Amino acid sequence: MVVFVWRRGLRTLQNAAQRSCKGACYCTALAGKKSVNGVELHYQQTGVGDHALLLMPGALGSGETDFGPQLKGLDKKHFTVVAFDPRGYGRSRPPHRDFPSDFFHRDARDGLQLMQTLGFGRFSLLGWSDGGITALIAAALSPANIRKLVVWGSNAYVSQEDLAIYNSVRDVSRWSERMRRPMEEMYGAEYFRNTWGAWVDGISQFTHNPRGSICMELLPQISCPTLVVHGQKDPMVPSFHPQFLSEHIPNVRLHVMAEGKHNLHLRFAAEFNRLVEDFLQE
């Protein structure tokens, strides 16, 4: 059962979900919008556990498109799972998405404030791709609020090799239909095409920073236990990026999935969910 709630009545349904999980925990998802930093952010929430998690999606991503197996499969007795659509993505529109020089920091502030608005003072972060970058920044900026951190498919800087990869996927007409269709269904072909091109330009601007830094200088400030997961066959994120993270975050471990690609949490969802649950419950 999926219950969609827009602002009003959310607390009532949360209480109902908690009562329903006293025996067996059912897959009840709550969805709504909250006013955060001047925009209306869409989110989904499921589970009744004491350990709250915020799932942070990738470029043009949303909770719906990026984290279906996690919203469904993560242990709902131990965790309360929240997935949000960053501003300009998914159902957090308007506004149209833009990419100023601080867009990752802006998403980090939005995610942190959303969790505070929902009543979660301390929580863990799970970030994929761009969402992993956002999670790294959030963990560094607000260490008192973050219990643990899991990131995969993420990088703290943009190299010339990365720039070539991004430009190679700029033209969405060359994407496979399987990859393109979900985005076009979510956004419409024109918004998707224009916003993806703007994302390529937005991520490329970091090459003008010293060493191409996005958040390199913040990594030593991450104090929470951190798990970096890398797919050995990831075509978007070369292996030197997770290696850099593992060398510059103080309390970190690196786990490599030999057959994993960029979407390892979707392709190998059961294995990924077990790995994350074990780490979070240590």
PDB file of C-alpha atoms in Angstrom:
ATOM      1  CA  MET A   1       0.000   0.000   0.000  1.00  0.00           C
ATOM      2  CA  VAL A   2       1.305   3.430  -0.935  1.00  0.00           C
ATOM      3  CA  VAL A   3      -0.289   6.473   0.648  1.00  0.00           C
ATOM      4  CA  PHE A   4       0.346   9.871  -0.929  1.00  0.00           C
ATOM      5  CA  VAL A   5      -0.128  12.781   1.437  1.00  0.00           C
ATOM      6  CA  TRP A   6       0.401  16.422   0.597  1.00  0.00           C
ATOM      7  CA  ARG A   7       1.344  18.274   3.799  1.00  0.00           C
ATOM      8  CA  ARG A   8      -1.807  17.755   5.864  1.00  0.00           C
ATOM      9  CA  GLY A   9      -2.431  14.540   7.721  1.00  0.00           C
ATOM     10  CA  LEU A  10       1.160  13.304   7.507  1.00  0.00           C
ATOM     11  CA  ARG A  11       1.650  12.833  11.256  1.00  0.00           C
ATOM     12  CA  THR A  12      -1.611  10.878  11.507  1.00  0.00           C
ATOM     13  CA  LEU A  13      -0.459   8.478   8.817  1.00  0.00           C
ATOM     14  CA  GLN A  14       2.974   8.131  10.404  1.00  0.00           C
ATOM     15  CA  ASN A  15       1.330   7.080  13.651  1.00  0.00           C
ATOM     16  CA  ALA A  16      -0.851   4.634  11.759  1.00  0.00           C
ATOM     17  CA  ALA A  17       2.220   3.170  10.069  1.00  0.00           C
ATOM     18  CA  GLN A  18       3.906   2.739  13.427  1.00  0.00           C
ATOM     19  CA  ARG A  19       0.888   0.882  14.830  1.00  0.00           C
ATOM     20  CA  SER A  20       0.753  -1.390  11.774  1.00  0.00           C
ATOM     21  CA  CYS A  21       4.394  -2.375  12.280  1.00  0.00           C
ATOM     22  CA  LYS A  22       4.079  -3.582  15.865  1.00  0.00           C
ATOM     23  CA  GLY A  23       3.527  -7.097  14.610  1.00  0.00           C
ATOM     24  CA  ALA A  24       4.816  -7.402  11.069  1.00  0.00           C
ATOM     25  CA  CYS A  25       6.259  -4.407   9.244  1.00  0.00           C
ATOM     26  CA  TYR A  26       4.370  -3.619   6.065  1.00  0.00           C
ATOM     27  CA  CYS A  27       5.683  -1.626   3.128  1.00  0.00           C
ATOM     28  CA  THR A  28       3.773   1.569   3.818  1.00  0.00           C
ATOM     29  CA  ALA A  29       5.231   4.657   2.170  1.00  0.00           C
ATOM     30  CA  LEU A  30       4.273   8.196   3.016  1.00  0.00           C
ATOM     31  CA  ALA A  31       4.860  10.965   0.532  1.00  0.00           C
ATOM     32  CA  GLY A  32       4.434  14.701   0.660  1.00  0.00           C
ATOM     33  CA  LYS A  33       6.072  18.085   0.350  1.00  0.00           C
ATOM     34  CA  LYS A  34       7.736  20.335   2.886  1.00  0.00           C
ATOM     35  CA  SER A  35       8.727  23.978   2.559  1.00  0.00           C
ATOM     36  CA  VAL A  36      12.519  24.078   2.862  1.00  0.00           C
ATOM     37  CA  ASN A  37      14.780  27.057   2.175  1.00  0.00           C
ATOM     38  CA  GLY A  38      12.198  28.750  -0.013  1.00  0.00           C
ATOM     39  CA  VAL A  39      11.157  25.743  -2.128  1.00  0.00           C
ATOM     40  CA  GLU A  40       8.710  22.858  -1.809  1.00  0.00           C
ATOM     41  CA  LEU A  41      10.689  19.621  -1.562  1.00  0.00           C
ATOM     42  CA  HIS A  42       9.028  16.309  -2.340  1.00  0.00           C
ATOM     43  CA  TYR A  43       9.957  13.305  -0.216  1.00  0.00           C
ATOM     44  CA  GLN A  44       8.961   9.724   0.522  1.00  0.00           C
ATOM     45  CA  GLN A  45       9.184   8.116   3.943  1.00  0.00           C
ATOM     46  CA  THR A  46       8.850   4.512   5.066  1.00  0.00           C
ATOM     47  CA  GLY A  47       9.713   2.426   8.114  1.00  0.00           C
ATOM     48  CA  VAL A  48       9.439   3.073  11.842  1.00  0.00           C
ATOM     49  CA  GLY A  49      12.947   2.349  13.127  1.00  0.00           C
ATOM     50  CA  ASP A  50      14.889   4.547  15.534  1.00  0.00           C
ATOM     51  CA  HIS A  51      17.713   4.977  13.003  1.00  0.00           C
ATOM     52  CA  ALA A  52      16.668   7.549  10.386  1.00  0.00           C
ATOM     53  CA  LEU A  53      18.248   7.506   6.923  1.00  0.00           C
ATOM     54  CA  LEU A  54      18.227  10.169   4.210  1.00  0.00           C
ATOM     55  CA  LEU A  55      18.708   8.862   0.665  1.00  0.00           C
ATOM     56  CA  MET A  56      20.259  11.447  -1.668  1.00  0.00           C
ATOM     57  CA  PRO A  57      19.781  10.824  -5.420  1.00  0.00           C
ATOM     58  CA  GLY A  58      22.042  11.400  -8.392  1.00  0.00           C
ATOM     59  CA  ALA A  59      21.893  13.936 -11.225  1.00  0.00           C
ATOM     60  CA  LEU A  60      18.275  14.568 -12.294  1.00  0.00           C
ATOM     61  CA  GLY A  61      17.349  11.803  -9.876  1.00  0.00           C
ATOM     62  CA  SER A  62      14.521  11.374  -7.402  1.00  0.00           C
ATOM     63  CA  GLY A  63      13.552   8.989  -4.659  1.00  0.00           C
ATOM     64  CA  GLU A  64      11.206   7.236  -7.069  1.00  0.00           C
ATOM     65  CA  THR A  65      13.715   6.738  -9.882  1.00  0.00           C
ATOM     66  CA  ASP A  66      16.882   6.169  -7.861  1.00  0.00           C
ATOM     67  CA  PHE A  67      15.986   4.249  -4.705  1.00  0.00           C
ATOM     68  CA  GLY A  68      13.067   1.904  -5.325  1.00  0.00           C
ATOM     69  CA  PRO A  69      14.860  -1.222  -3.999  1.00  0.00           C
ATOM     70  CA  GLN A  70      16.050   0.652  -0.910  1.00  0.00           C
ATOM     71  CA  LEU A  71      12.640   2.128  -0.082  1.00  0.00           C
ATOM     72  CA  LYS A  72      11.196  -1.352  -0.460  1.00  0.00           C
ATOM     73  CA  GLY A  73      13.967  -3.539   0.865  1.00  0.00           C
ATOM     74  CA  LEU A  74      15.766  -1.818   3.752  1.00  0.00           C
ATOM     75  CA  ASP A  75      14.756  -3.096   7.187  1.00  0.00           C
ATOM     76  CA  LYS A  76      11.762  -1.001   8.243  1.00  0.00           C
ATOM     77  CA  LYS A  77      11.820  -2.153  11.840  1.00  0.00           C
ATOM     78  CA  HIS A  78      15.325  -0.818  12.387  1.00  0.00           C
ATOM     79  CA  PHE A  79      15.259   2.168  10.030  1.00  0.00           C
ATOM     80  CA  THR A  80      13.058   5.080   9.053  1.00  0.00           C
ATOM     81  CA  VAL A  81      13.957   5.739   5.427  1.00  0.00           C
ATOM     82  CA  VAL A  82      13.471   9.133   3.779  1.00  0.00           C
ATOM     83  CA  ALA A  83      14.208   9.795   0.097  1.00  0.00           C
ATOM     84  CA  PHE A  84      13.901  13.277  -1.317  1.00  0.00           C
ATOM     85  CA  ASP A  85      13.842  14.951  -4.710  1.00  0.00           C
ATOM     86  CA  PRO A  86      16.343  17.850  -4.764  1.00  0.00           C
ATOM     87  CA  ARG A  87      15.031  21.193  -5.958  1.00  0.00           C
ATOM     88  CA  GLY A  88      14.296  21.204  -9.674  1.00  0.00           C
ATOM     89  CA  TYR A  89      14.347  17.388  -9.823  1.00  0.00           C
ATOM     90  CA  GLY A  90      11.521  14.875  -9.779  1.00  0.00           C
ATOM     91  CA  ARG A  91       8.452  16.243  -8.033  1.00  0.00           C
ATOM     92  CA  SER A  92      10.328  19.134  -6.407  1.00  0.00           C
ATOM     93  CA  ARG A  93       9.339  21.405  -9.274  1.00  0.00           C
ATOM     94  CA  PRO A  94       9.010  24.323  -9.579  1.00  0.00           C
ATOM     95  CA  PRO A  95      11.639  25.707  -9.588  1.00  0.00           C
ATOM     96  CA  HIS A  96      13.463  24.725 -12.740  1.00  0.00           C
ATOM     97  CA  ARG A  97      16.812  23.195 -11.906  1.00  0.00           C
ATOM     98  CA  ASP A  98      19.898  25.362 -12.201  1.00  0.00           C
ATOM     99  CA  PHE A  99      23.574  24.769 -11.447  1.00  0.00           C
ATOM    100  CA  PRO A 100      25.270  27.710  -9.749  1.00  0.00           C
ATOM    101  CA  SER A 101      28.765  27.170  -8.403  1.00  0.00           C
ATOM    102  CA  ASP A 102      27.385  26.119  -5.000  1.00  0.00           C
ATOM    103  CA  PHE A 103      24.665  23.738  -6.200  1.00  0.00           C
ATOM    104  CA  PHE A 104      26.058  20.780  -4.240  1.00  0.00           C
ATOM    105  CA  HIS A 105      26.239  22.859  -1.057  1.00  0.00           C
ATOM    106  CA  ARG A 106      22.696  24.092  -1.711  1.00  0.00           C
ATOM    107  CA  ASP A 107      21.421  20.516  -2.022  1.00  0.00           C
ATOM    108  CA  ALA A 108      23.277  19.611   1.184  1.00  0.00           C
ATOM    109  CA  ARG A 109      21.624  22.475   3.069  1.00  0.00           C
ATOM    110  CA  ASP A 110      18.227  21.474   1.671  1.00  0.00           C
ATOM    111  CA  GLY A 111      18.619  17.843   2.703  1.00  0.00           C
ATOM    112  CA  LEU A 112      19.781  18.718   6.218  1.00  0.00           C
ATOM    113  CA  GLN A 113      16.943  21.196   6.694  1.00  0.00           C
ATOM    114  CA  LEU A 114      14.356  18.746   5.360  1.00  0.00           C
ATOM    115  CA  MET A 115      15.326  16.184   7.982  1.00  0.00           C
ATOM    116  CA  GLN A 116      15.148  18.813  10.715  1.00  0.00           C
ATOM    117  CA  THR A 117      11.702  19.829   9.446  1.00  0.00           C
ATOM    118  CA  LEU A 118      10.583  16.195   9.564  1.00  0.00           C
ATOM    119  CA  GLY A 119      11.754  15.978  13.177  1.00  0.00           C
ATOM    120  CA  PHE A 120      14.962  13.976  12.775  1.00  0.00           C
ATOM    121  CA  GLY A 121      17.822  15.481  14.776  1.00  0.00           C
ATOM    122  CA  ARG A 122      20.395  12.762  14.032  1.00  0.00           C
ATOM    123  CA  PHE A 123      20.389  10.495  11.033  1.00  0.00           C
ATOM    124  CA  SER A 124      22.602   8.714   8.535  1.00  0.00           C
ATOM    125  CA  LEU A 125      23.156   9.647   4.899  1.00  0.00           C
ATOM    126  CA  LEU A 126      23.166   7.393   1.846  1.00  0.00           C
ATOM    127  CA  GLY A 127      24.266   9.197  -1.308  1.00  0.00           C
ATOM    128  CA  TRP A 128      24.576   7.949  -4.869  1.00  0.00           C
ATOM    129  CA  SER A 129      26.611   9.739  -7.550  1.00  0.00           C
ATOM    130  CA  ASP A 130      25.836  13.473  -7.249  1.00  0.00           C
ATOM    131  CA  GLY A 131      23.924  12.599  -4.100  1.00  0.00           C
ATOM    132  CA  GLY A 132      27.106  11.107  -2.678  1.00  0.00           C
ATOM    133  CA  ILE A 133      28.904  14.405  -3.247  1.00  0.00           C
ATOM    134  CA  THR A 134      26.033  16.191  -1.536  1.00  0.00           C
ATOM    135  CA  ALA A 135      26.201  13.718   1.355  1.00  0.00           C
ATOM    136  CA  LEU A 136      29.942  14.245   1.781  1.00  0.00           C
ATOM    137  CA  ILE A 137      29.380  17.992   2.037  1.00  0.00           C
ATOM    138  CA  ALA A 138      26.440  17.594   4.436  1.00  0.00           C
ATOM    139  CA  ALA A 139      28.427  15.287   6.728  1.00  0.00           C
ATOM    140  CA  ALA A 140      31.310  17.759   6.823  1.00  0.00           C
ATOM    141  CA  LEU A 141      29.119  20.807   7.420  1.00  0.00           C
ATOM    142  CA  SER A 142      26.874  19.296  10.087  1.00  0.00           C
ATOM    143  CA  PRO A 143      28.790  16.559  11.931  1.00  0.00           C
ATOM    144  CA  ALA A 144      26.605  16.731  15.043  1.00  0.00           C
ATOM    145  CA  ASN A 145      23.589  15.612  13.006  1.00  0.00           C
ATOM    146  CA  ILE A 146      25.151  12.717  11.069  1.00  0.00           C
ATOM    147  CA  ARG A 147      25.435   9.239  12.561  1.00  0.00           C
ATOM    148  CA  LYS A 148      26.965   7.380   9.606  1.00  0.00           C
ATOM    149  CA  LEU A 149      27.652   7.988   5.920  1.00  0.00           C
ATOM    150  CA  VAL A 150      27.473   5.700   2.877  1.00  0.00           C
ATOM    151  CA  VAL A 151      28.465   6.972  -0.580  1.00  0.00           C
ATOM    152  CA  TRP A 152      28.939   5.264  -3.935  1.00  0.00           C
ATOM    153  CA  GLY A 153      29.594   6.444  -7.487  1.00  0.00           C
ATOM    154  CA  SER A 154      30.897   9.750  -6.112  1.00  0.00           C
ATOM    155  CA  ASN A 155      33.906  12.021  -6.416  1.00  0.00           C
ATOM    156  CA  ALA A 156      35.399  14.977  -4.546  1.00  0.00           C
ATOM    157  CA  TYR A 157      36.954  16.608  -7.617  1.00  0.00           C
ATOM    158  CA  VAL A 158      36.656  16.729 -11.399  1.00  0.00           C
ATOM    159  CA  SER A 159      39.635  15.633 -13.478  1.00  0.00           C
ATOM    160  CA  GLN A 160      40.219  15.973 -17.197  1.00  0.00           C
ATOM    161  CA  GLU A 161      39.371  12.297 -17.532  1.00  0.00           C
ATOM    162  CA  ASP A 162      36.049  12.946 -15.816  1.00  0.00           C
ATOM    163  CA  LEU A 163      35.390  15.888 -18.120  1.00  0.00           C
ATOM    164  CA  ALA A 164      35.822  13.658 -21.151  1.00  0.00           C
ATOM    165  CA  ILE A 165      33.382  11.128 -19.663  1.00  0.00           C
ATOM    166  CA  TYR A 166      30.744  13.795 -18.988  1.00  0.00           C
ATOM    167  CA  ASN A 167      30.995  15.226 -22.489  1.00  0.00           C
ATOM    168  CA  SER A 168      30.734  11.760 -23.995  1.00  0.00           C
ATOM    169  CA  VAL A 169      27.234  11.392 -22.508  1.00  0.00           C
ATOM    170  CA  ARG A 170      26.056  14.981 -23.088  1.00  0.00           C
ATOM    171  CA  ASP A 171      23.940  14.090 -26.150  1.00  0.00           C
ATOM    172  CA  VAL A 172      20.976  12.193 -24.691  1.00  0.00           C
ATOM    173  CA  SER A 173      19.774  11.184 -28.157  1.00  0.00           C
ATOM    174  CA  ARG A 174      22.684   8.746 -28.170  1.00  0.00           C
ATOM    175  CA  TRP A 175      21.577   7.094 -24.934  1.00  0.00           C
ATOM    176  CA  SER A 176      19.860   3.724 -25.100  1.00  0.00           C
ATOM    177  CA  GLU A 177      16.087   3.861 -24.933  1.00  0.00           C
ATOM    178  CA  ARG A 178      16.209   1.910 -21.671  1.00  0.00           C
ATOM    179  CA  MET A 179      18.320   4.642 -20.067  1.00  0.00           C
ATOM    180  CA  ARG A 180      16.526   7.588 -21.649  1.00  0.00           C
ATOM    181  CA  ARG A 181      12.877   6.585 -21.279  1.00  0.00           C
ATOM    182  CA  PRO A 182      12.505   6.903 -17.464  1.00  0.00           C
ATOM    183  CA  MET A 183      13.957  10.413 -17.563  1.00  0.00           C
ATOM    184  CA  GLU A 184      11.722  11.478 -20.435  1.00  0.00           C
ATOM    185  CA  GLU A 185       8.698  10.036 -18.658  1.00  0.00           C
ATOM    186  CA  MET A 186       9.582  11.981 -15.504  1.00  0.00           C
ATOM    187  CA  TYR A 187      10.516  15.303 -17.125  1.00  0.00           C
ATOM    188  CA  GLY A 188       9.399  15.357 -20.733  1.00  0.00           C
ATOM    189  CA  ALA A 189      11.969  15.160 -23.511  1.00  0.00           C
ATOM    190  CA  GLU A 190      12.768  18.881 -23.703  1.00  0.00           C
ATOM    191  CA  TYR A 191      13.227  19.529 -19.976  1.00  0.00           C
ATOM    192  CA  PHE A 192      15.348  16.412 -19.660  1.00  0.00           C
ATOM    193  CA  ARG A 193      17.544  17.298 -22.637  1.00  0.00           C
ATOM    194  CA  ASN A 194      18.059  20.893 -21.533  1.00  0.00           C
ATOM    195  CA  THR A 195      18.609  20.093 -17.873  1.00  0.00           C
ATOM    196  CA  TRP A 196      21.046  17.291 -18.608  1.00  0.00           C
ATOM    197  CA  GLY A 197      23.092  19.621 -20.795  1.00  0.00           C
ATOM    198  CA  ALA A 198      23.025  22.207 -18.014  1.00  0.00           C
ATOM    199  CA  TRP A 199      24.216  19.538 -15.568  1.00  0.00           C
ATOM    200  CA  VAL A 200      27.206  18.702 -17.788  1.00  0.00           C
ATOM    201  CA  ASP A 201      28.091  22.390 -17.843  1.00  0.00           C
ATOM    202  CA  GLY A 202      27.497  22.663 -14.103  1.00  0.00           C
ATOM    203  CA  ILE A 203      29.741  19.756 -13.126  1.00  0.00           C
ATOM    204  CA  SER A 204      32.382  20.886 -15.625  1.00  0.00           C
ATOM    205  CA  GLN A 205      32.759  24.291 -13.967  1.00  0.00           C
ATOM    206  CA  PHE A 206      34.657  22.686 -11.079  1.00  0.00           C
ATOM    207  CA  THR A 207      37.642  22.163 -13.359  1.00  0.00           C
ATOM    208  CA  HIS A 208      38.291  25.898 -12.891  1.00  0.00           C
ATOM    209  CA  ASN A 209      38.879  25.340  -9.174  1.00  0.00           C
ATOM    210  CA  PRO A 210      42.335  24.426  -7.844  1.00  0.00           C
ATOM    211  CA  ARG A 211      42.824  20.696  -8.503  1.00  0.00           C
ATOM    212  CA  GLY A 212      39.263  20.600  -9.837  1.00  0.00           C
ATOM    213  CA  SER A 213      37.944  20.495  -6.296  1.00  0.00           C
ATOM    214  CA  ILE A 214      34.274  20.062  -5.527  1.00  0.00           C
ATOM    215  CA  CYS A 215      34.734  19.332  -1.830  1.00  0.00           C
ATOM    216  CA  MET A 216      38.273  18.000  -1.382  1.00  0.00           C
ATOM    217  CA  GLU A 217      39.020  20.392   1.466  1.00  0.00           C
ATOM    218  CA  LEU A 218      35.972  19.190   3.428  1.00  0.00           C
ATOM    219  CA  LEU A 219      36.825  15.482   3.530  1.00  0.00           C
ATOM    220  CA  PRO A 220      39.048  15.690   6.653  1.00  0.00           C
ATOM    221  CA  GLN A 221      36.131  17.319   8.476  1.00  0.00           C
ATOM    222  CA  ILE A 222      33.921  14.231   8.108  1.00  0.00           C
ATOM    223  CA  SER A 223      34.023  12.647  11.552  1.00  0.00           C
ATOM    224  CA  CYS A 224      31.311   9.987  11.314  1.00  0.00           C
ATOM    225  CA  PRO A 225      31.993   6.370  10.333  1.00  0.00           C
ATOM    226  CA  THR A 226      31.926   6.255   6.533  1.00  0.00           C
ATOM    227  CA  LEU A 227      31.499   3.461   4.002  1.00  0.00           C
ATOM    228  CA  VAL A 228      32.630   4.131   0.433  1.00  0.00           C
ATOM    229  CA  VAL A 229      31.294   1.581  -2.046  1.00  0.00           C
ATOM    230  CA  HIS A 230      32.685   1.321  -5.569  1.00  0.00           C
ATOM    231  CA  GLY A 231      31.640  -0.728  -8.563  1.00  0.00           C
ATOM    232  CA  GLN A 232      34.778  -2.046 -10.223  1.00  0.00           C
ATOM    233  CA  LYS A 233      33.092  -1.743 -13.627  1.00  0.00           C
ATOM    234  CA  ASP A 234      31.671   1.752 -13.097  1.00  0.00           C
ATOM    235  CA  PRO A 235      32.090   3.579 -16.441  1.00  0.00           C
ATOM    236  CA  MET A 236      31.311   6.998 -14.949  1.00  0.00           C
ATOM    237  CA  VAL A 237      33.589   7.077 -11.900  1.00  0.00           C
ATOM    238  CA  PRO A 238      37.221   5.933 -12.309  1.00  0.00           C
ATOM    239  CA  SER A 239      38.648   3.955  -9.391  1.00  0.00           C
ATOM    240  CA  PHE A 240      40.992   6.763  -8.346  1.00  0.00           C
ATOM    241  CA  HIS A 241      37.990   8.632  -6.937  1.00  0.00           C
ATOM    242  CA  PRO A 242      36.937   6.115  -4.246  1.00  0.00           C
ATOM    243  CA  GLN A 243      40.619   5.622  -3.503  1.00  0.00           C
ATOM    244  CA  PHE A 244      40.993   9.358  -2.886  1.00  0.00           C
ATOM    245  CA  LEU A 245      37.970   9.365  -0.604  1.00  0.00           C
ATOM    246  CA  SER A 246      39.319   6.423   1.371  1.00  0.00           C
ATOM    247  CA  GLU A 247      42.650   8.211   1.844  1.00  0.00           C
ATOM    248  CA  HIS A 248      41.226  11.555   3.003  1.00  0.00           C
ATOM    249  CA  ILE A 249      38.169  10.743   5.140  1.00  0.00           C
ATOM    250  CA  PRO A 250      39.366   9.922   8.676  1.00  0.00           C
ATOM    251  CA  ASN A 251      37.058   7.060   9.741  1.00  0.00           C
ATOM    252  CA  VAL A 252      36.434   5.247   6.476  1.00  0.00           C
ATOM    253  CA  ARG A 253      36.384   1.847   4.856  1.00  0.00           C
ATOM    254  CA  LEU A 254      36.293   1.046   1.138  1.00  0.00           C
ATOM    255  CA  HIS A 255      34.239  -1.823  -0.261  1.00  0.00           C
ATOM    256  CA  VAL A 256      34.620  -2.794  -3.927  1.00  0.00           C
ATOM    257  CA  MET A 257      31.923  -4.774  -5.738  1.00  0.00           C
ATOM    258  CA  ALA A 258      33.724  -6.637  -8.503  1.00  0.00           C
ATOM    259  CA  GLU A 259      30.740  -6.806 -10.877  1.00  0.00           C
ATOM    260  CA  GLY A 260      29.231  -3.471  -9.870  1.00  0.00           C
ATOM    261  CA  LYS A 261      28.694  -0.617 -12.289  1.00  0.00           C
ATOM    262  CA  HIS A 262      27.391   2.881 -11.588  1.00  0.00           C
ATOM    263  CA  ASN A 263      23.944   1.642 -10.551  1.00  0.00           C
ATOM    264  CA  LEU A 264      25.210  -1.170  -8.337  1.00  0.00           C
ATOM    265  CA  HIS A 265      22.529  -0.493  -5.693  1.00  0.00           C
ATOM    266  CA  LEU A 266      19.859  -1.225  -8.292  1.00  0.00           C
ATOM    267  CA  ARG A 267      21.530  -4.091 -10.148  1.00  0.00           C
ATOM    268  CA  PHE A 268      22.674  -5.851  -6.966  1.00  0.00           C
ATOM    269  CA  ALA A 269      20.064  -4.460  -4.596  1.00  0.00           C
ATOM    270  CA  ALA A 270      19.908  -7.352  -2.137  1.00  0.00           C
ATOM    271  CA  GLU A 271      23.694  -7.501  -1.727  1.00  0.00           C
ATOM    272  CA  PHE A 272      23.930  -3.735  -1.429  1.00  0.00           C
ATOM    273  CA  ASN A 273      21.124  -3.490   1.120  1.00  0.00           C
ATOM    274  CA  ARG A 274      22.710  -6.168   3.307  1.00  0.00           C
ATOM    275  CA  LEU A 275      26.075  -4.438   3.133  1.00  0.00           C
ATOM    276  CA  VAL A 276      24.556  -1.113   4.166  1.00  0.00           C
ATOM    277  CA  GLU A 277      22.388  -2.567   6.925  1.00  0.00           C
ATOM    278  CA  ASP A 278      25.352  -4.405   8.425  1.00  0.00           C
ATOM    279  CA  PHE A 279      27.444  -1.227   8.403  1.00  0.00           C
ATOM    280  CA  LEU A 280      24.718   0.951   9.859  1.00  0.00           C
ATOM    281  CA  GLN A 281      23.939  -1.499  12.672  1.00  0.00           C
ATOM    282  CA  GLU A 282      27.536  -2.091  13.778  1.00  0.00           C
TER     283      GLU A 282
END
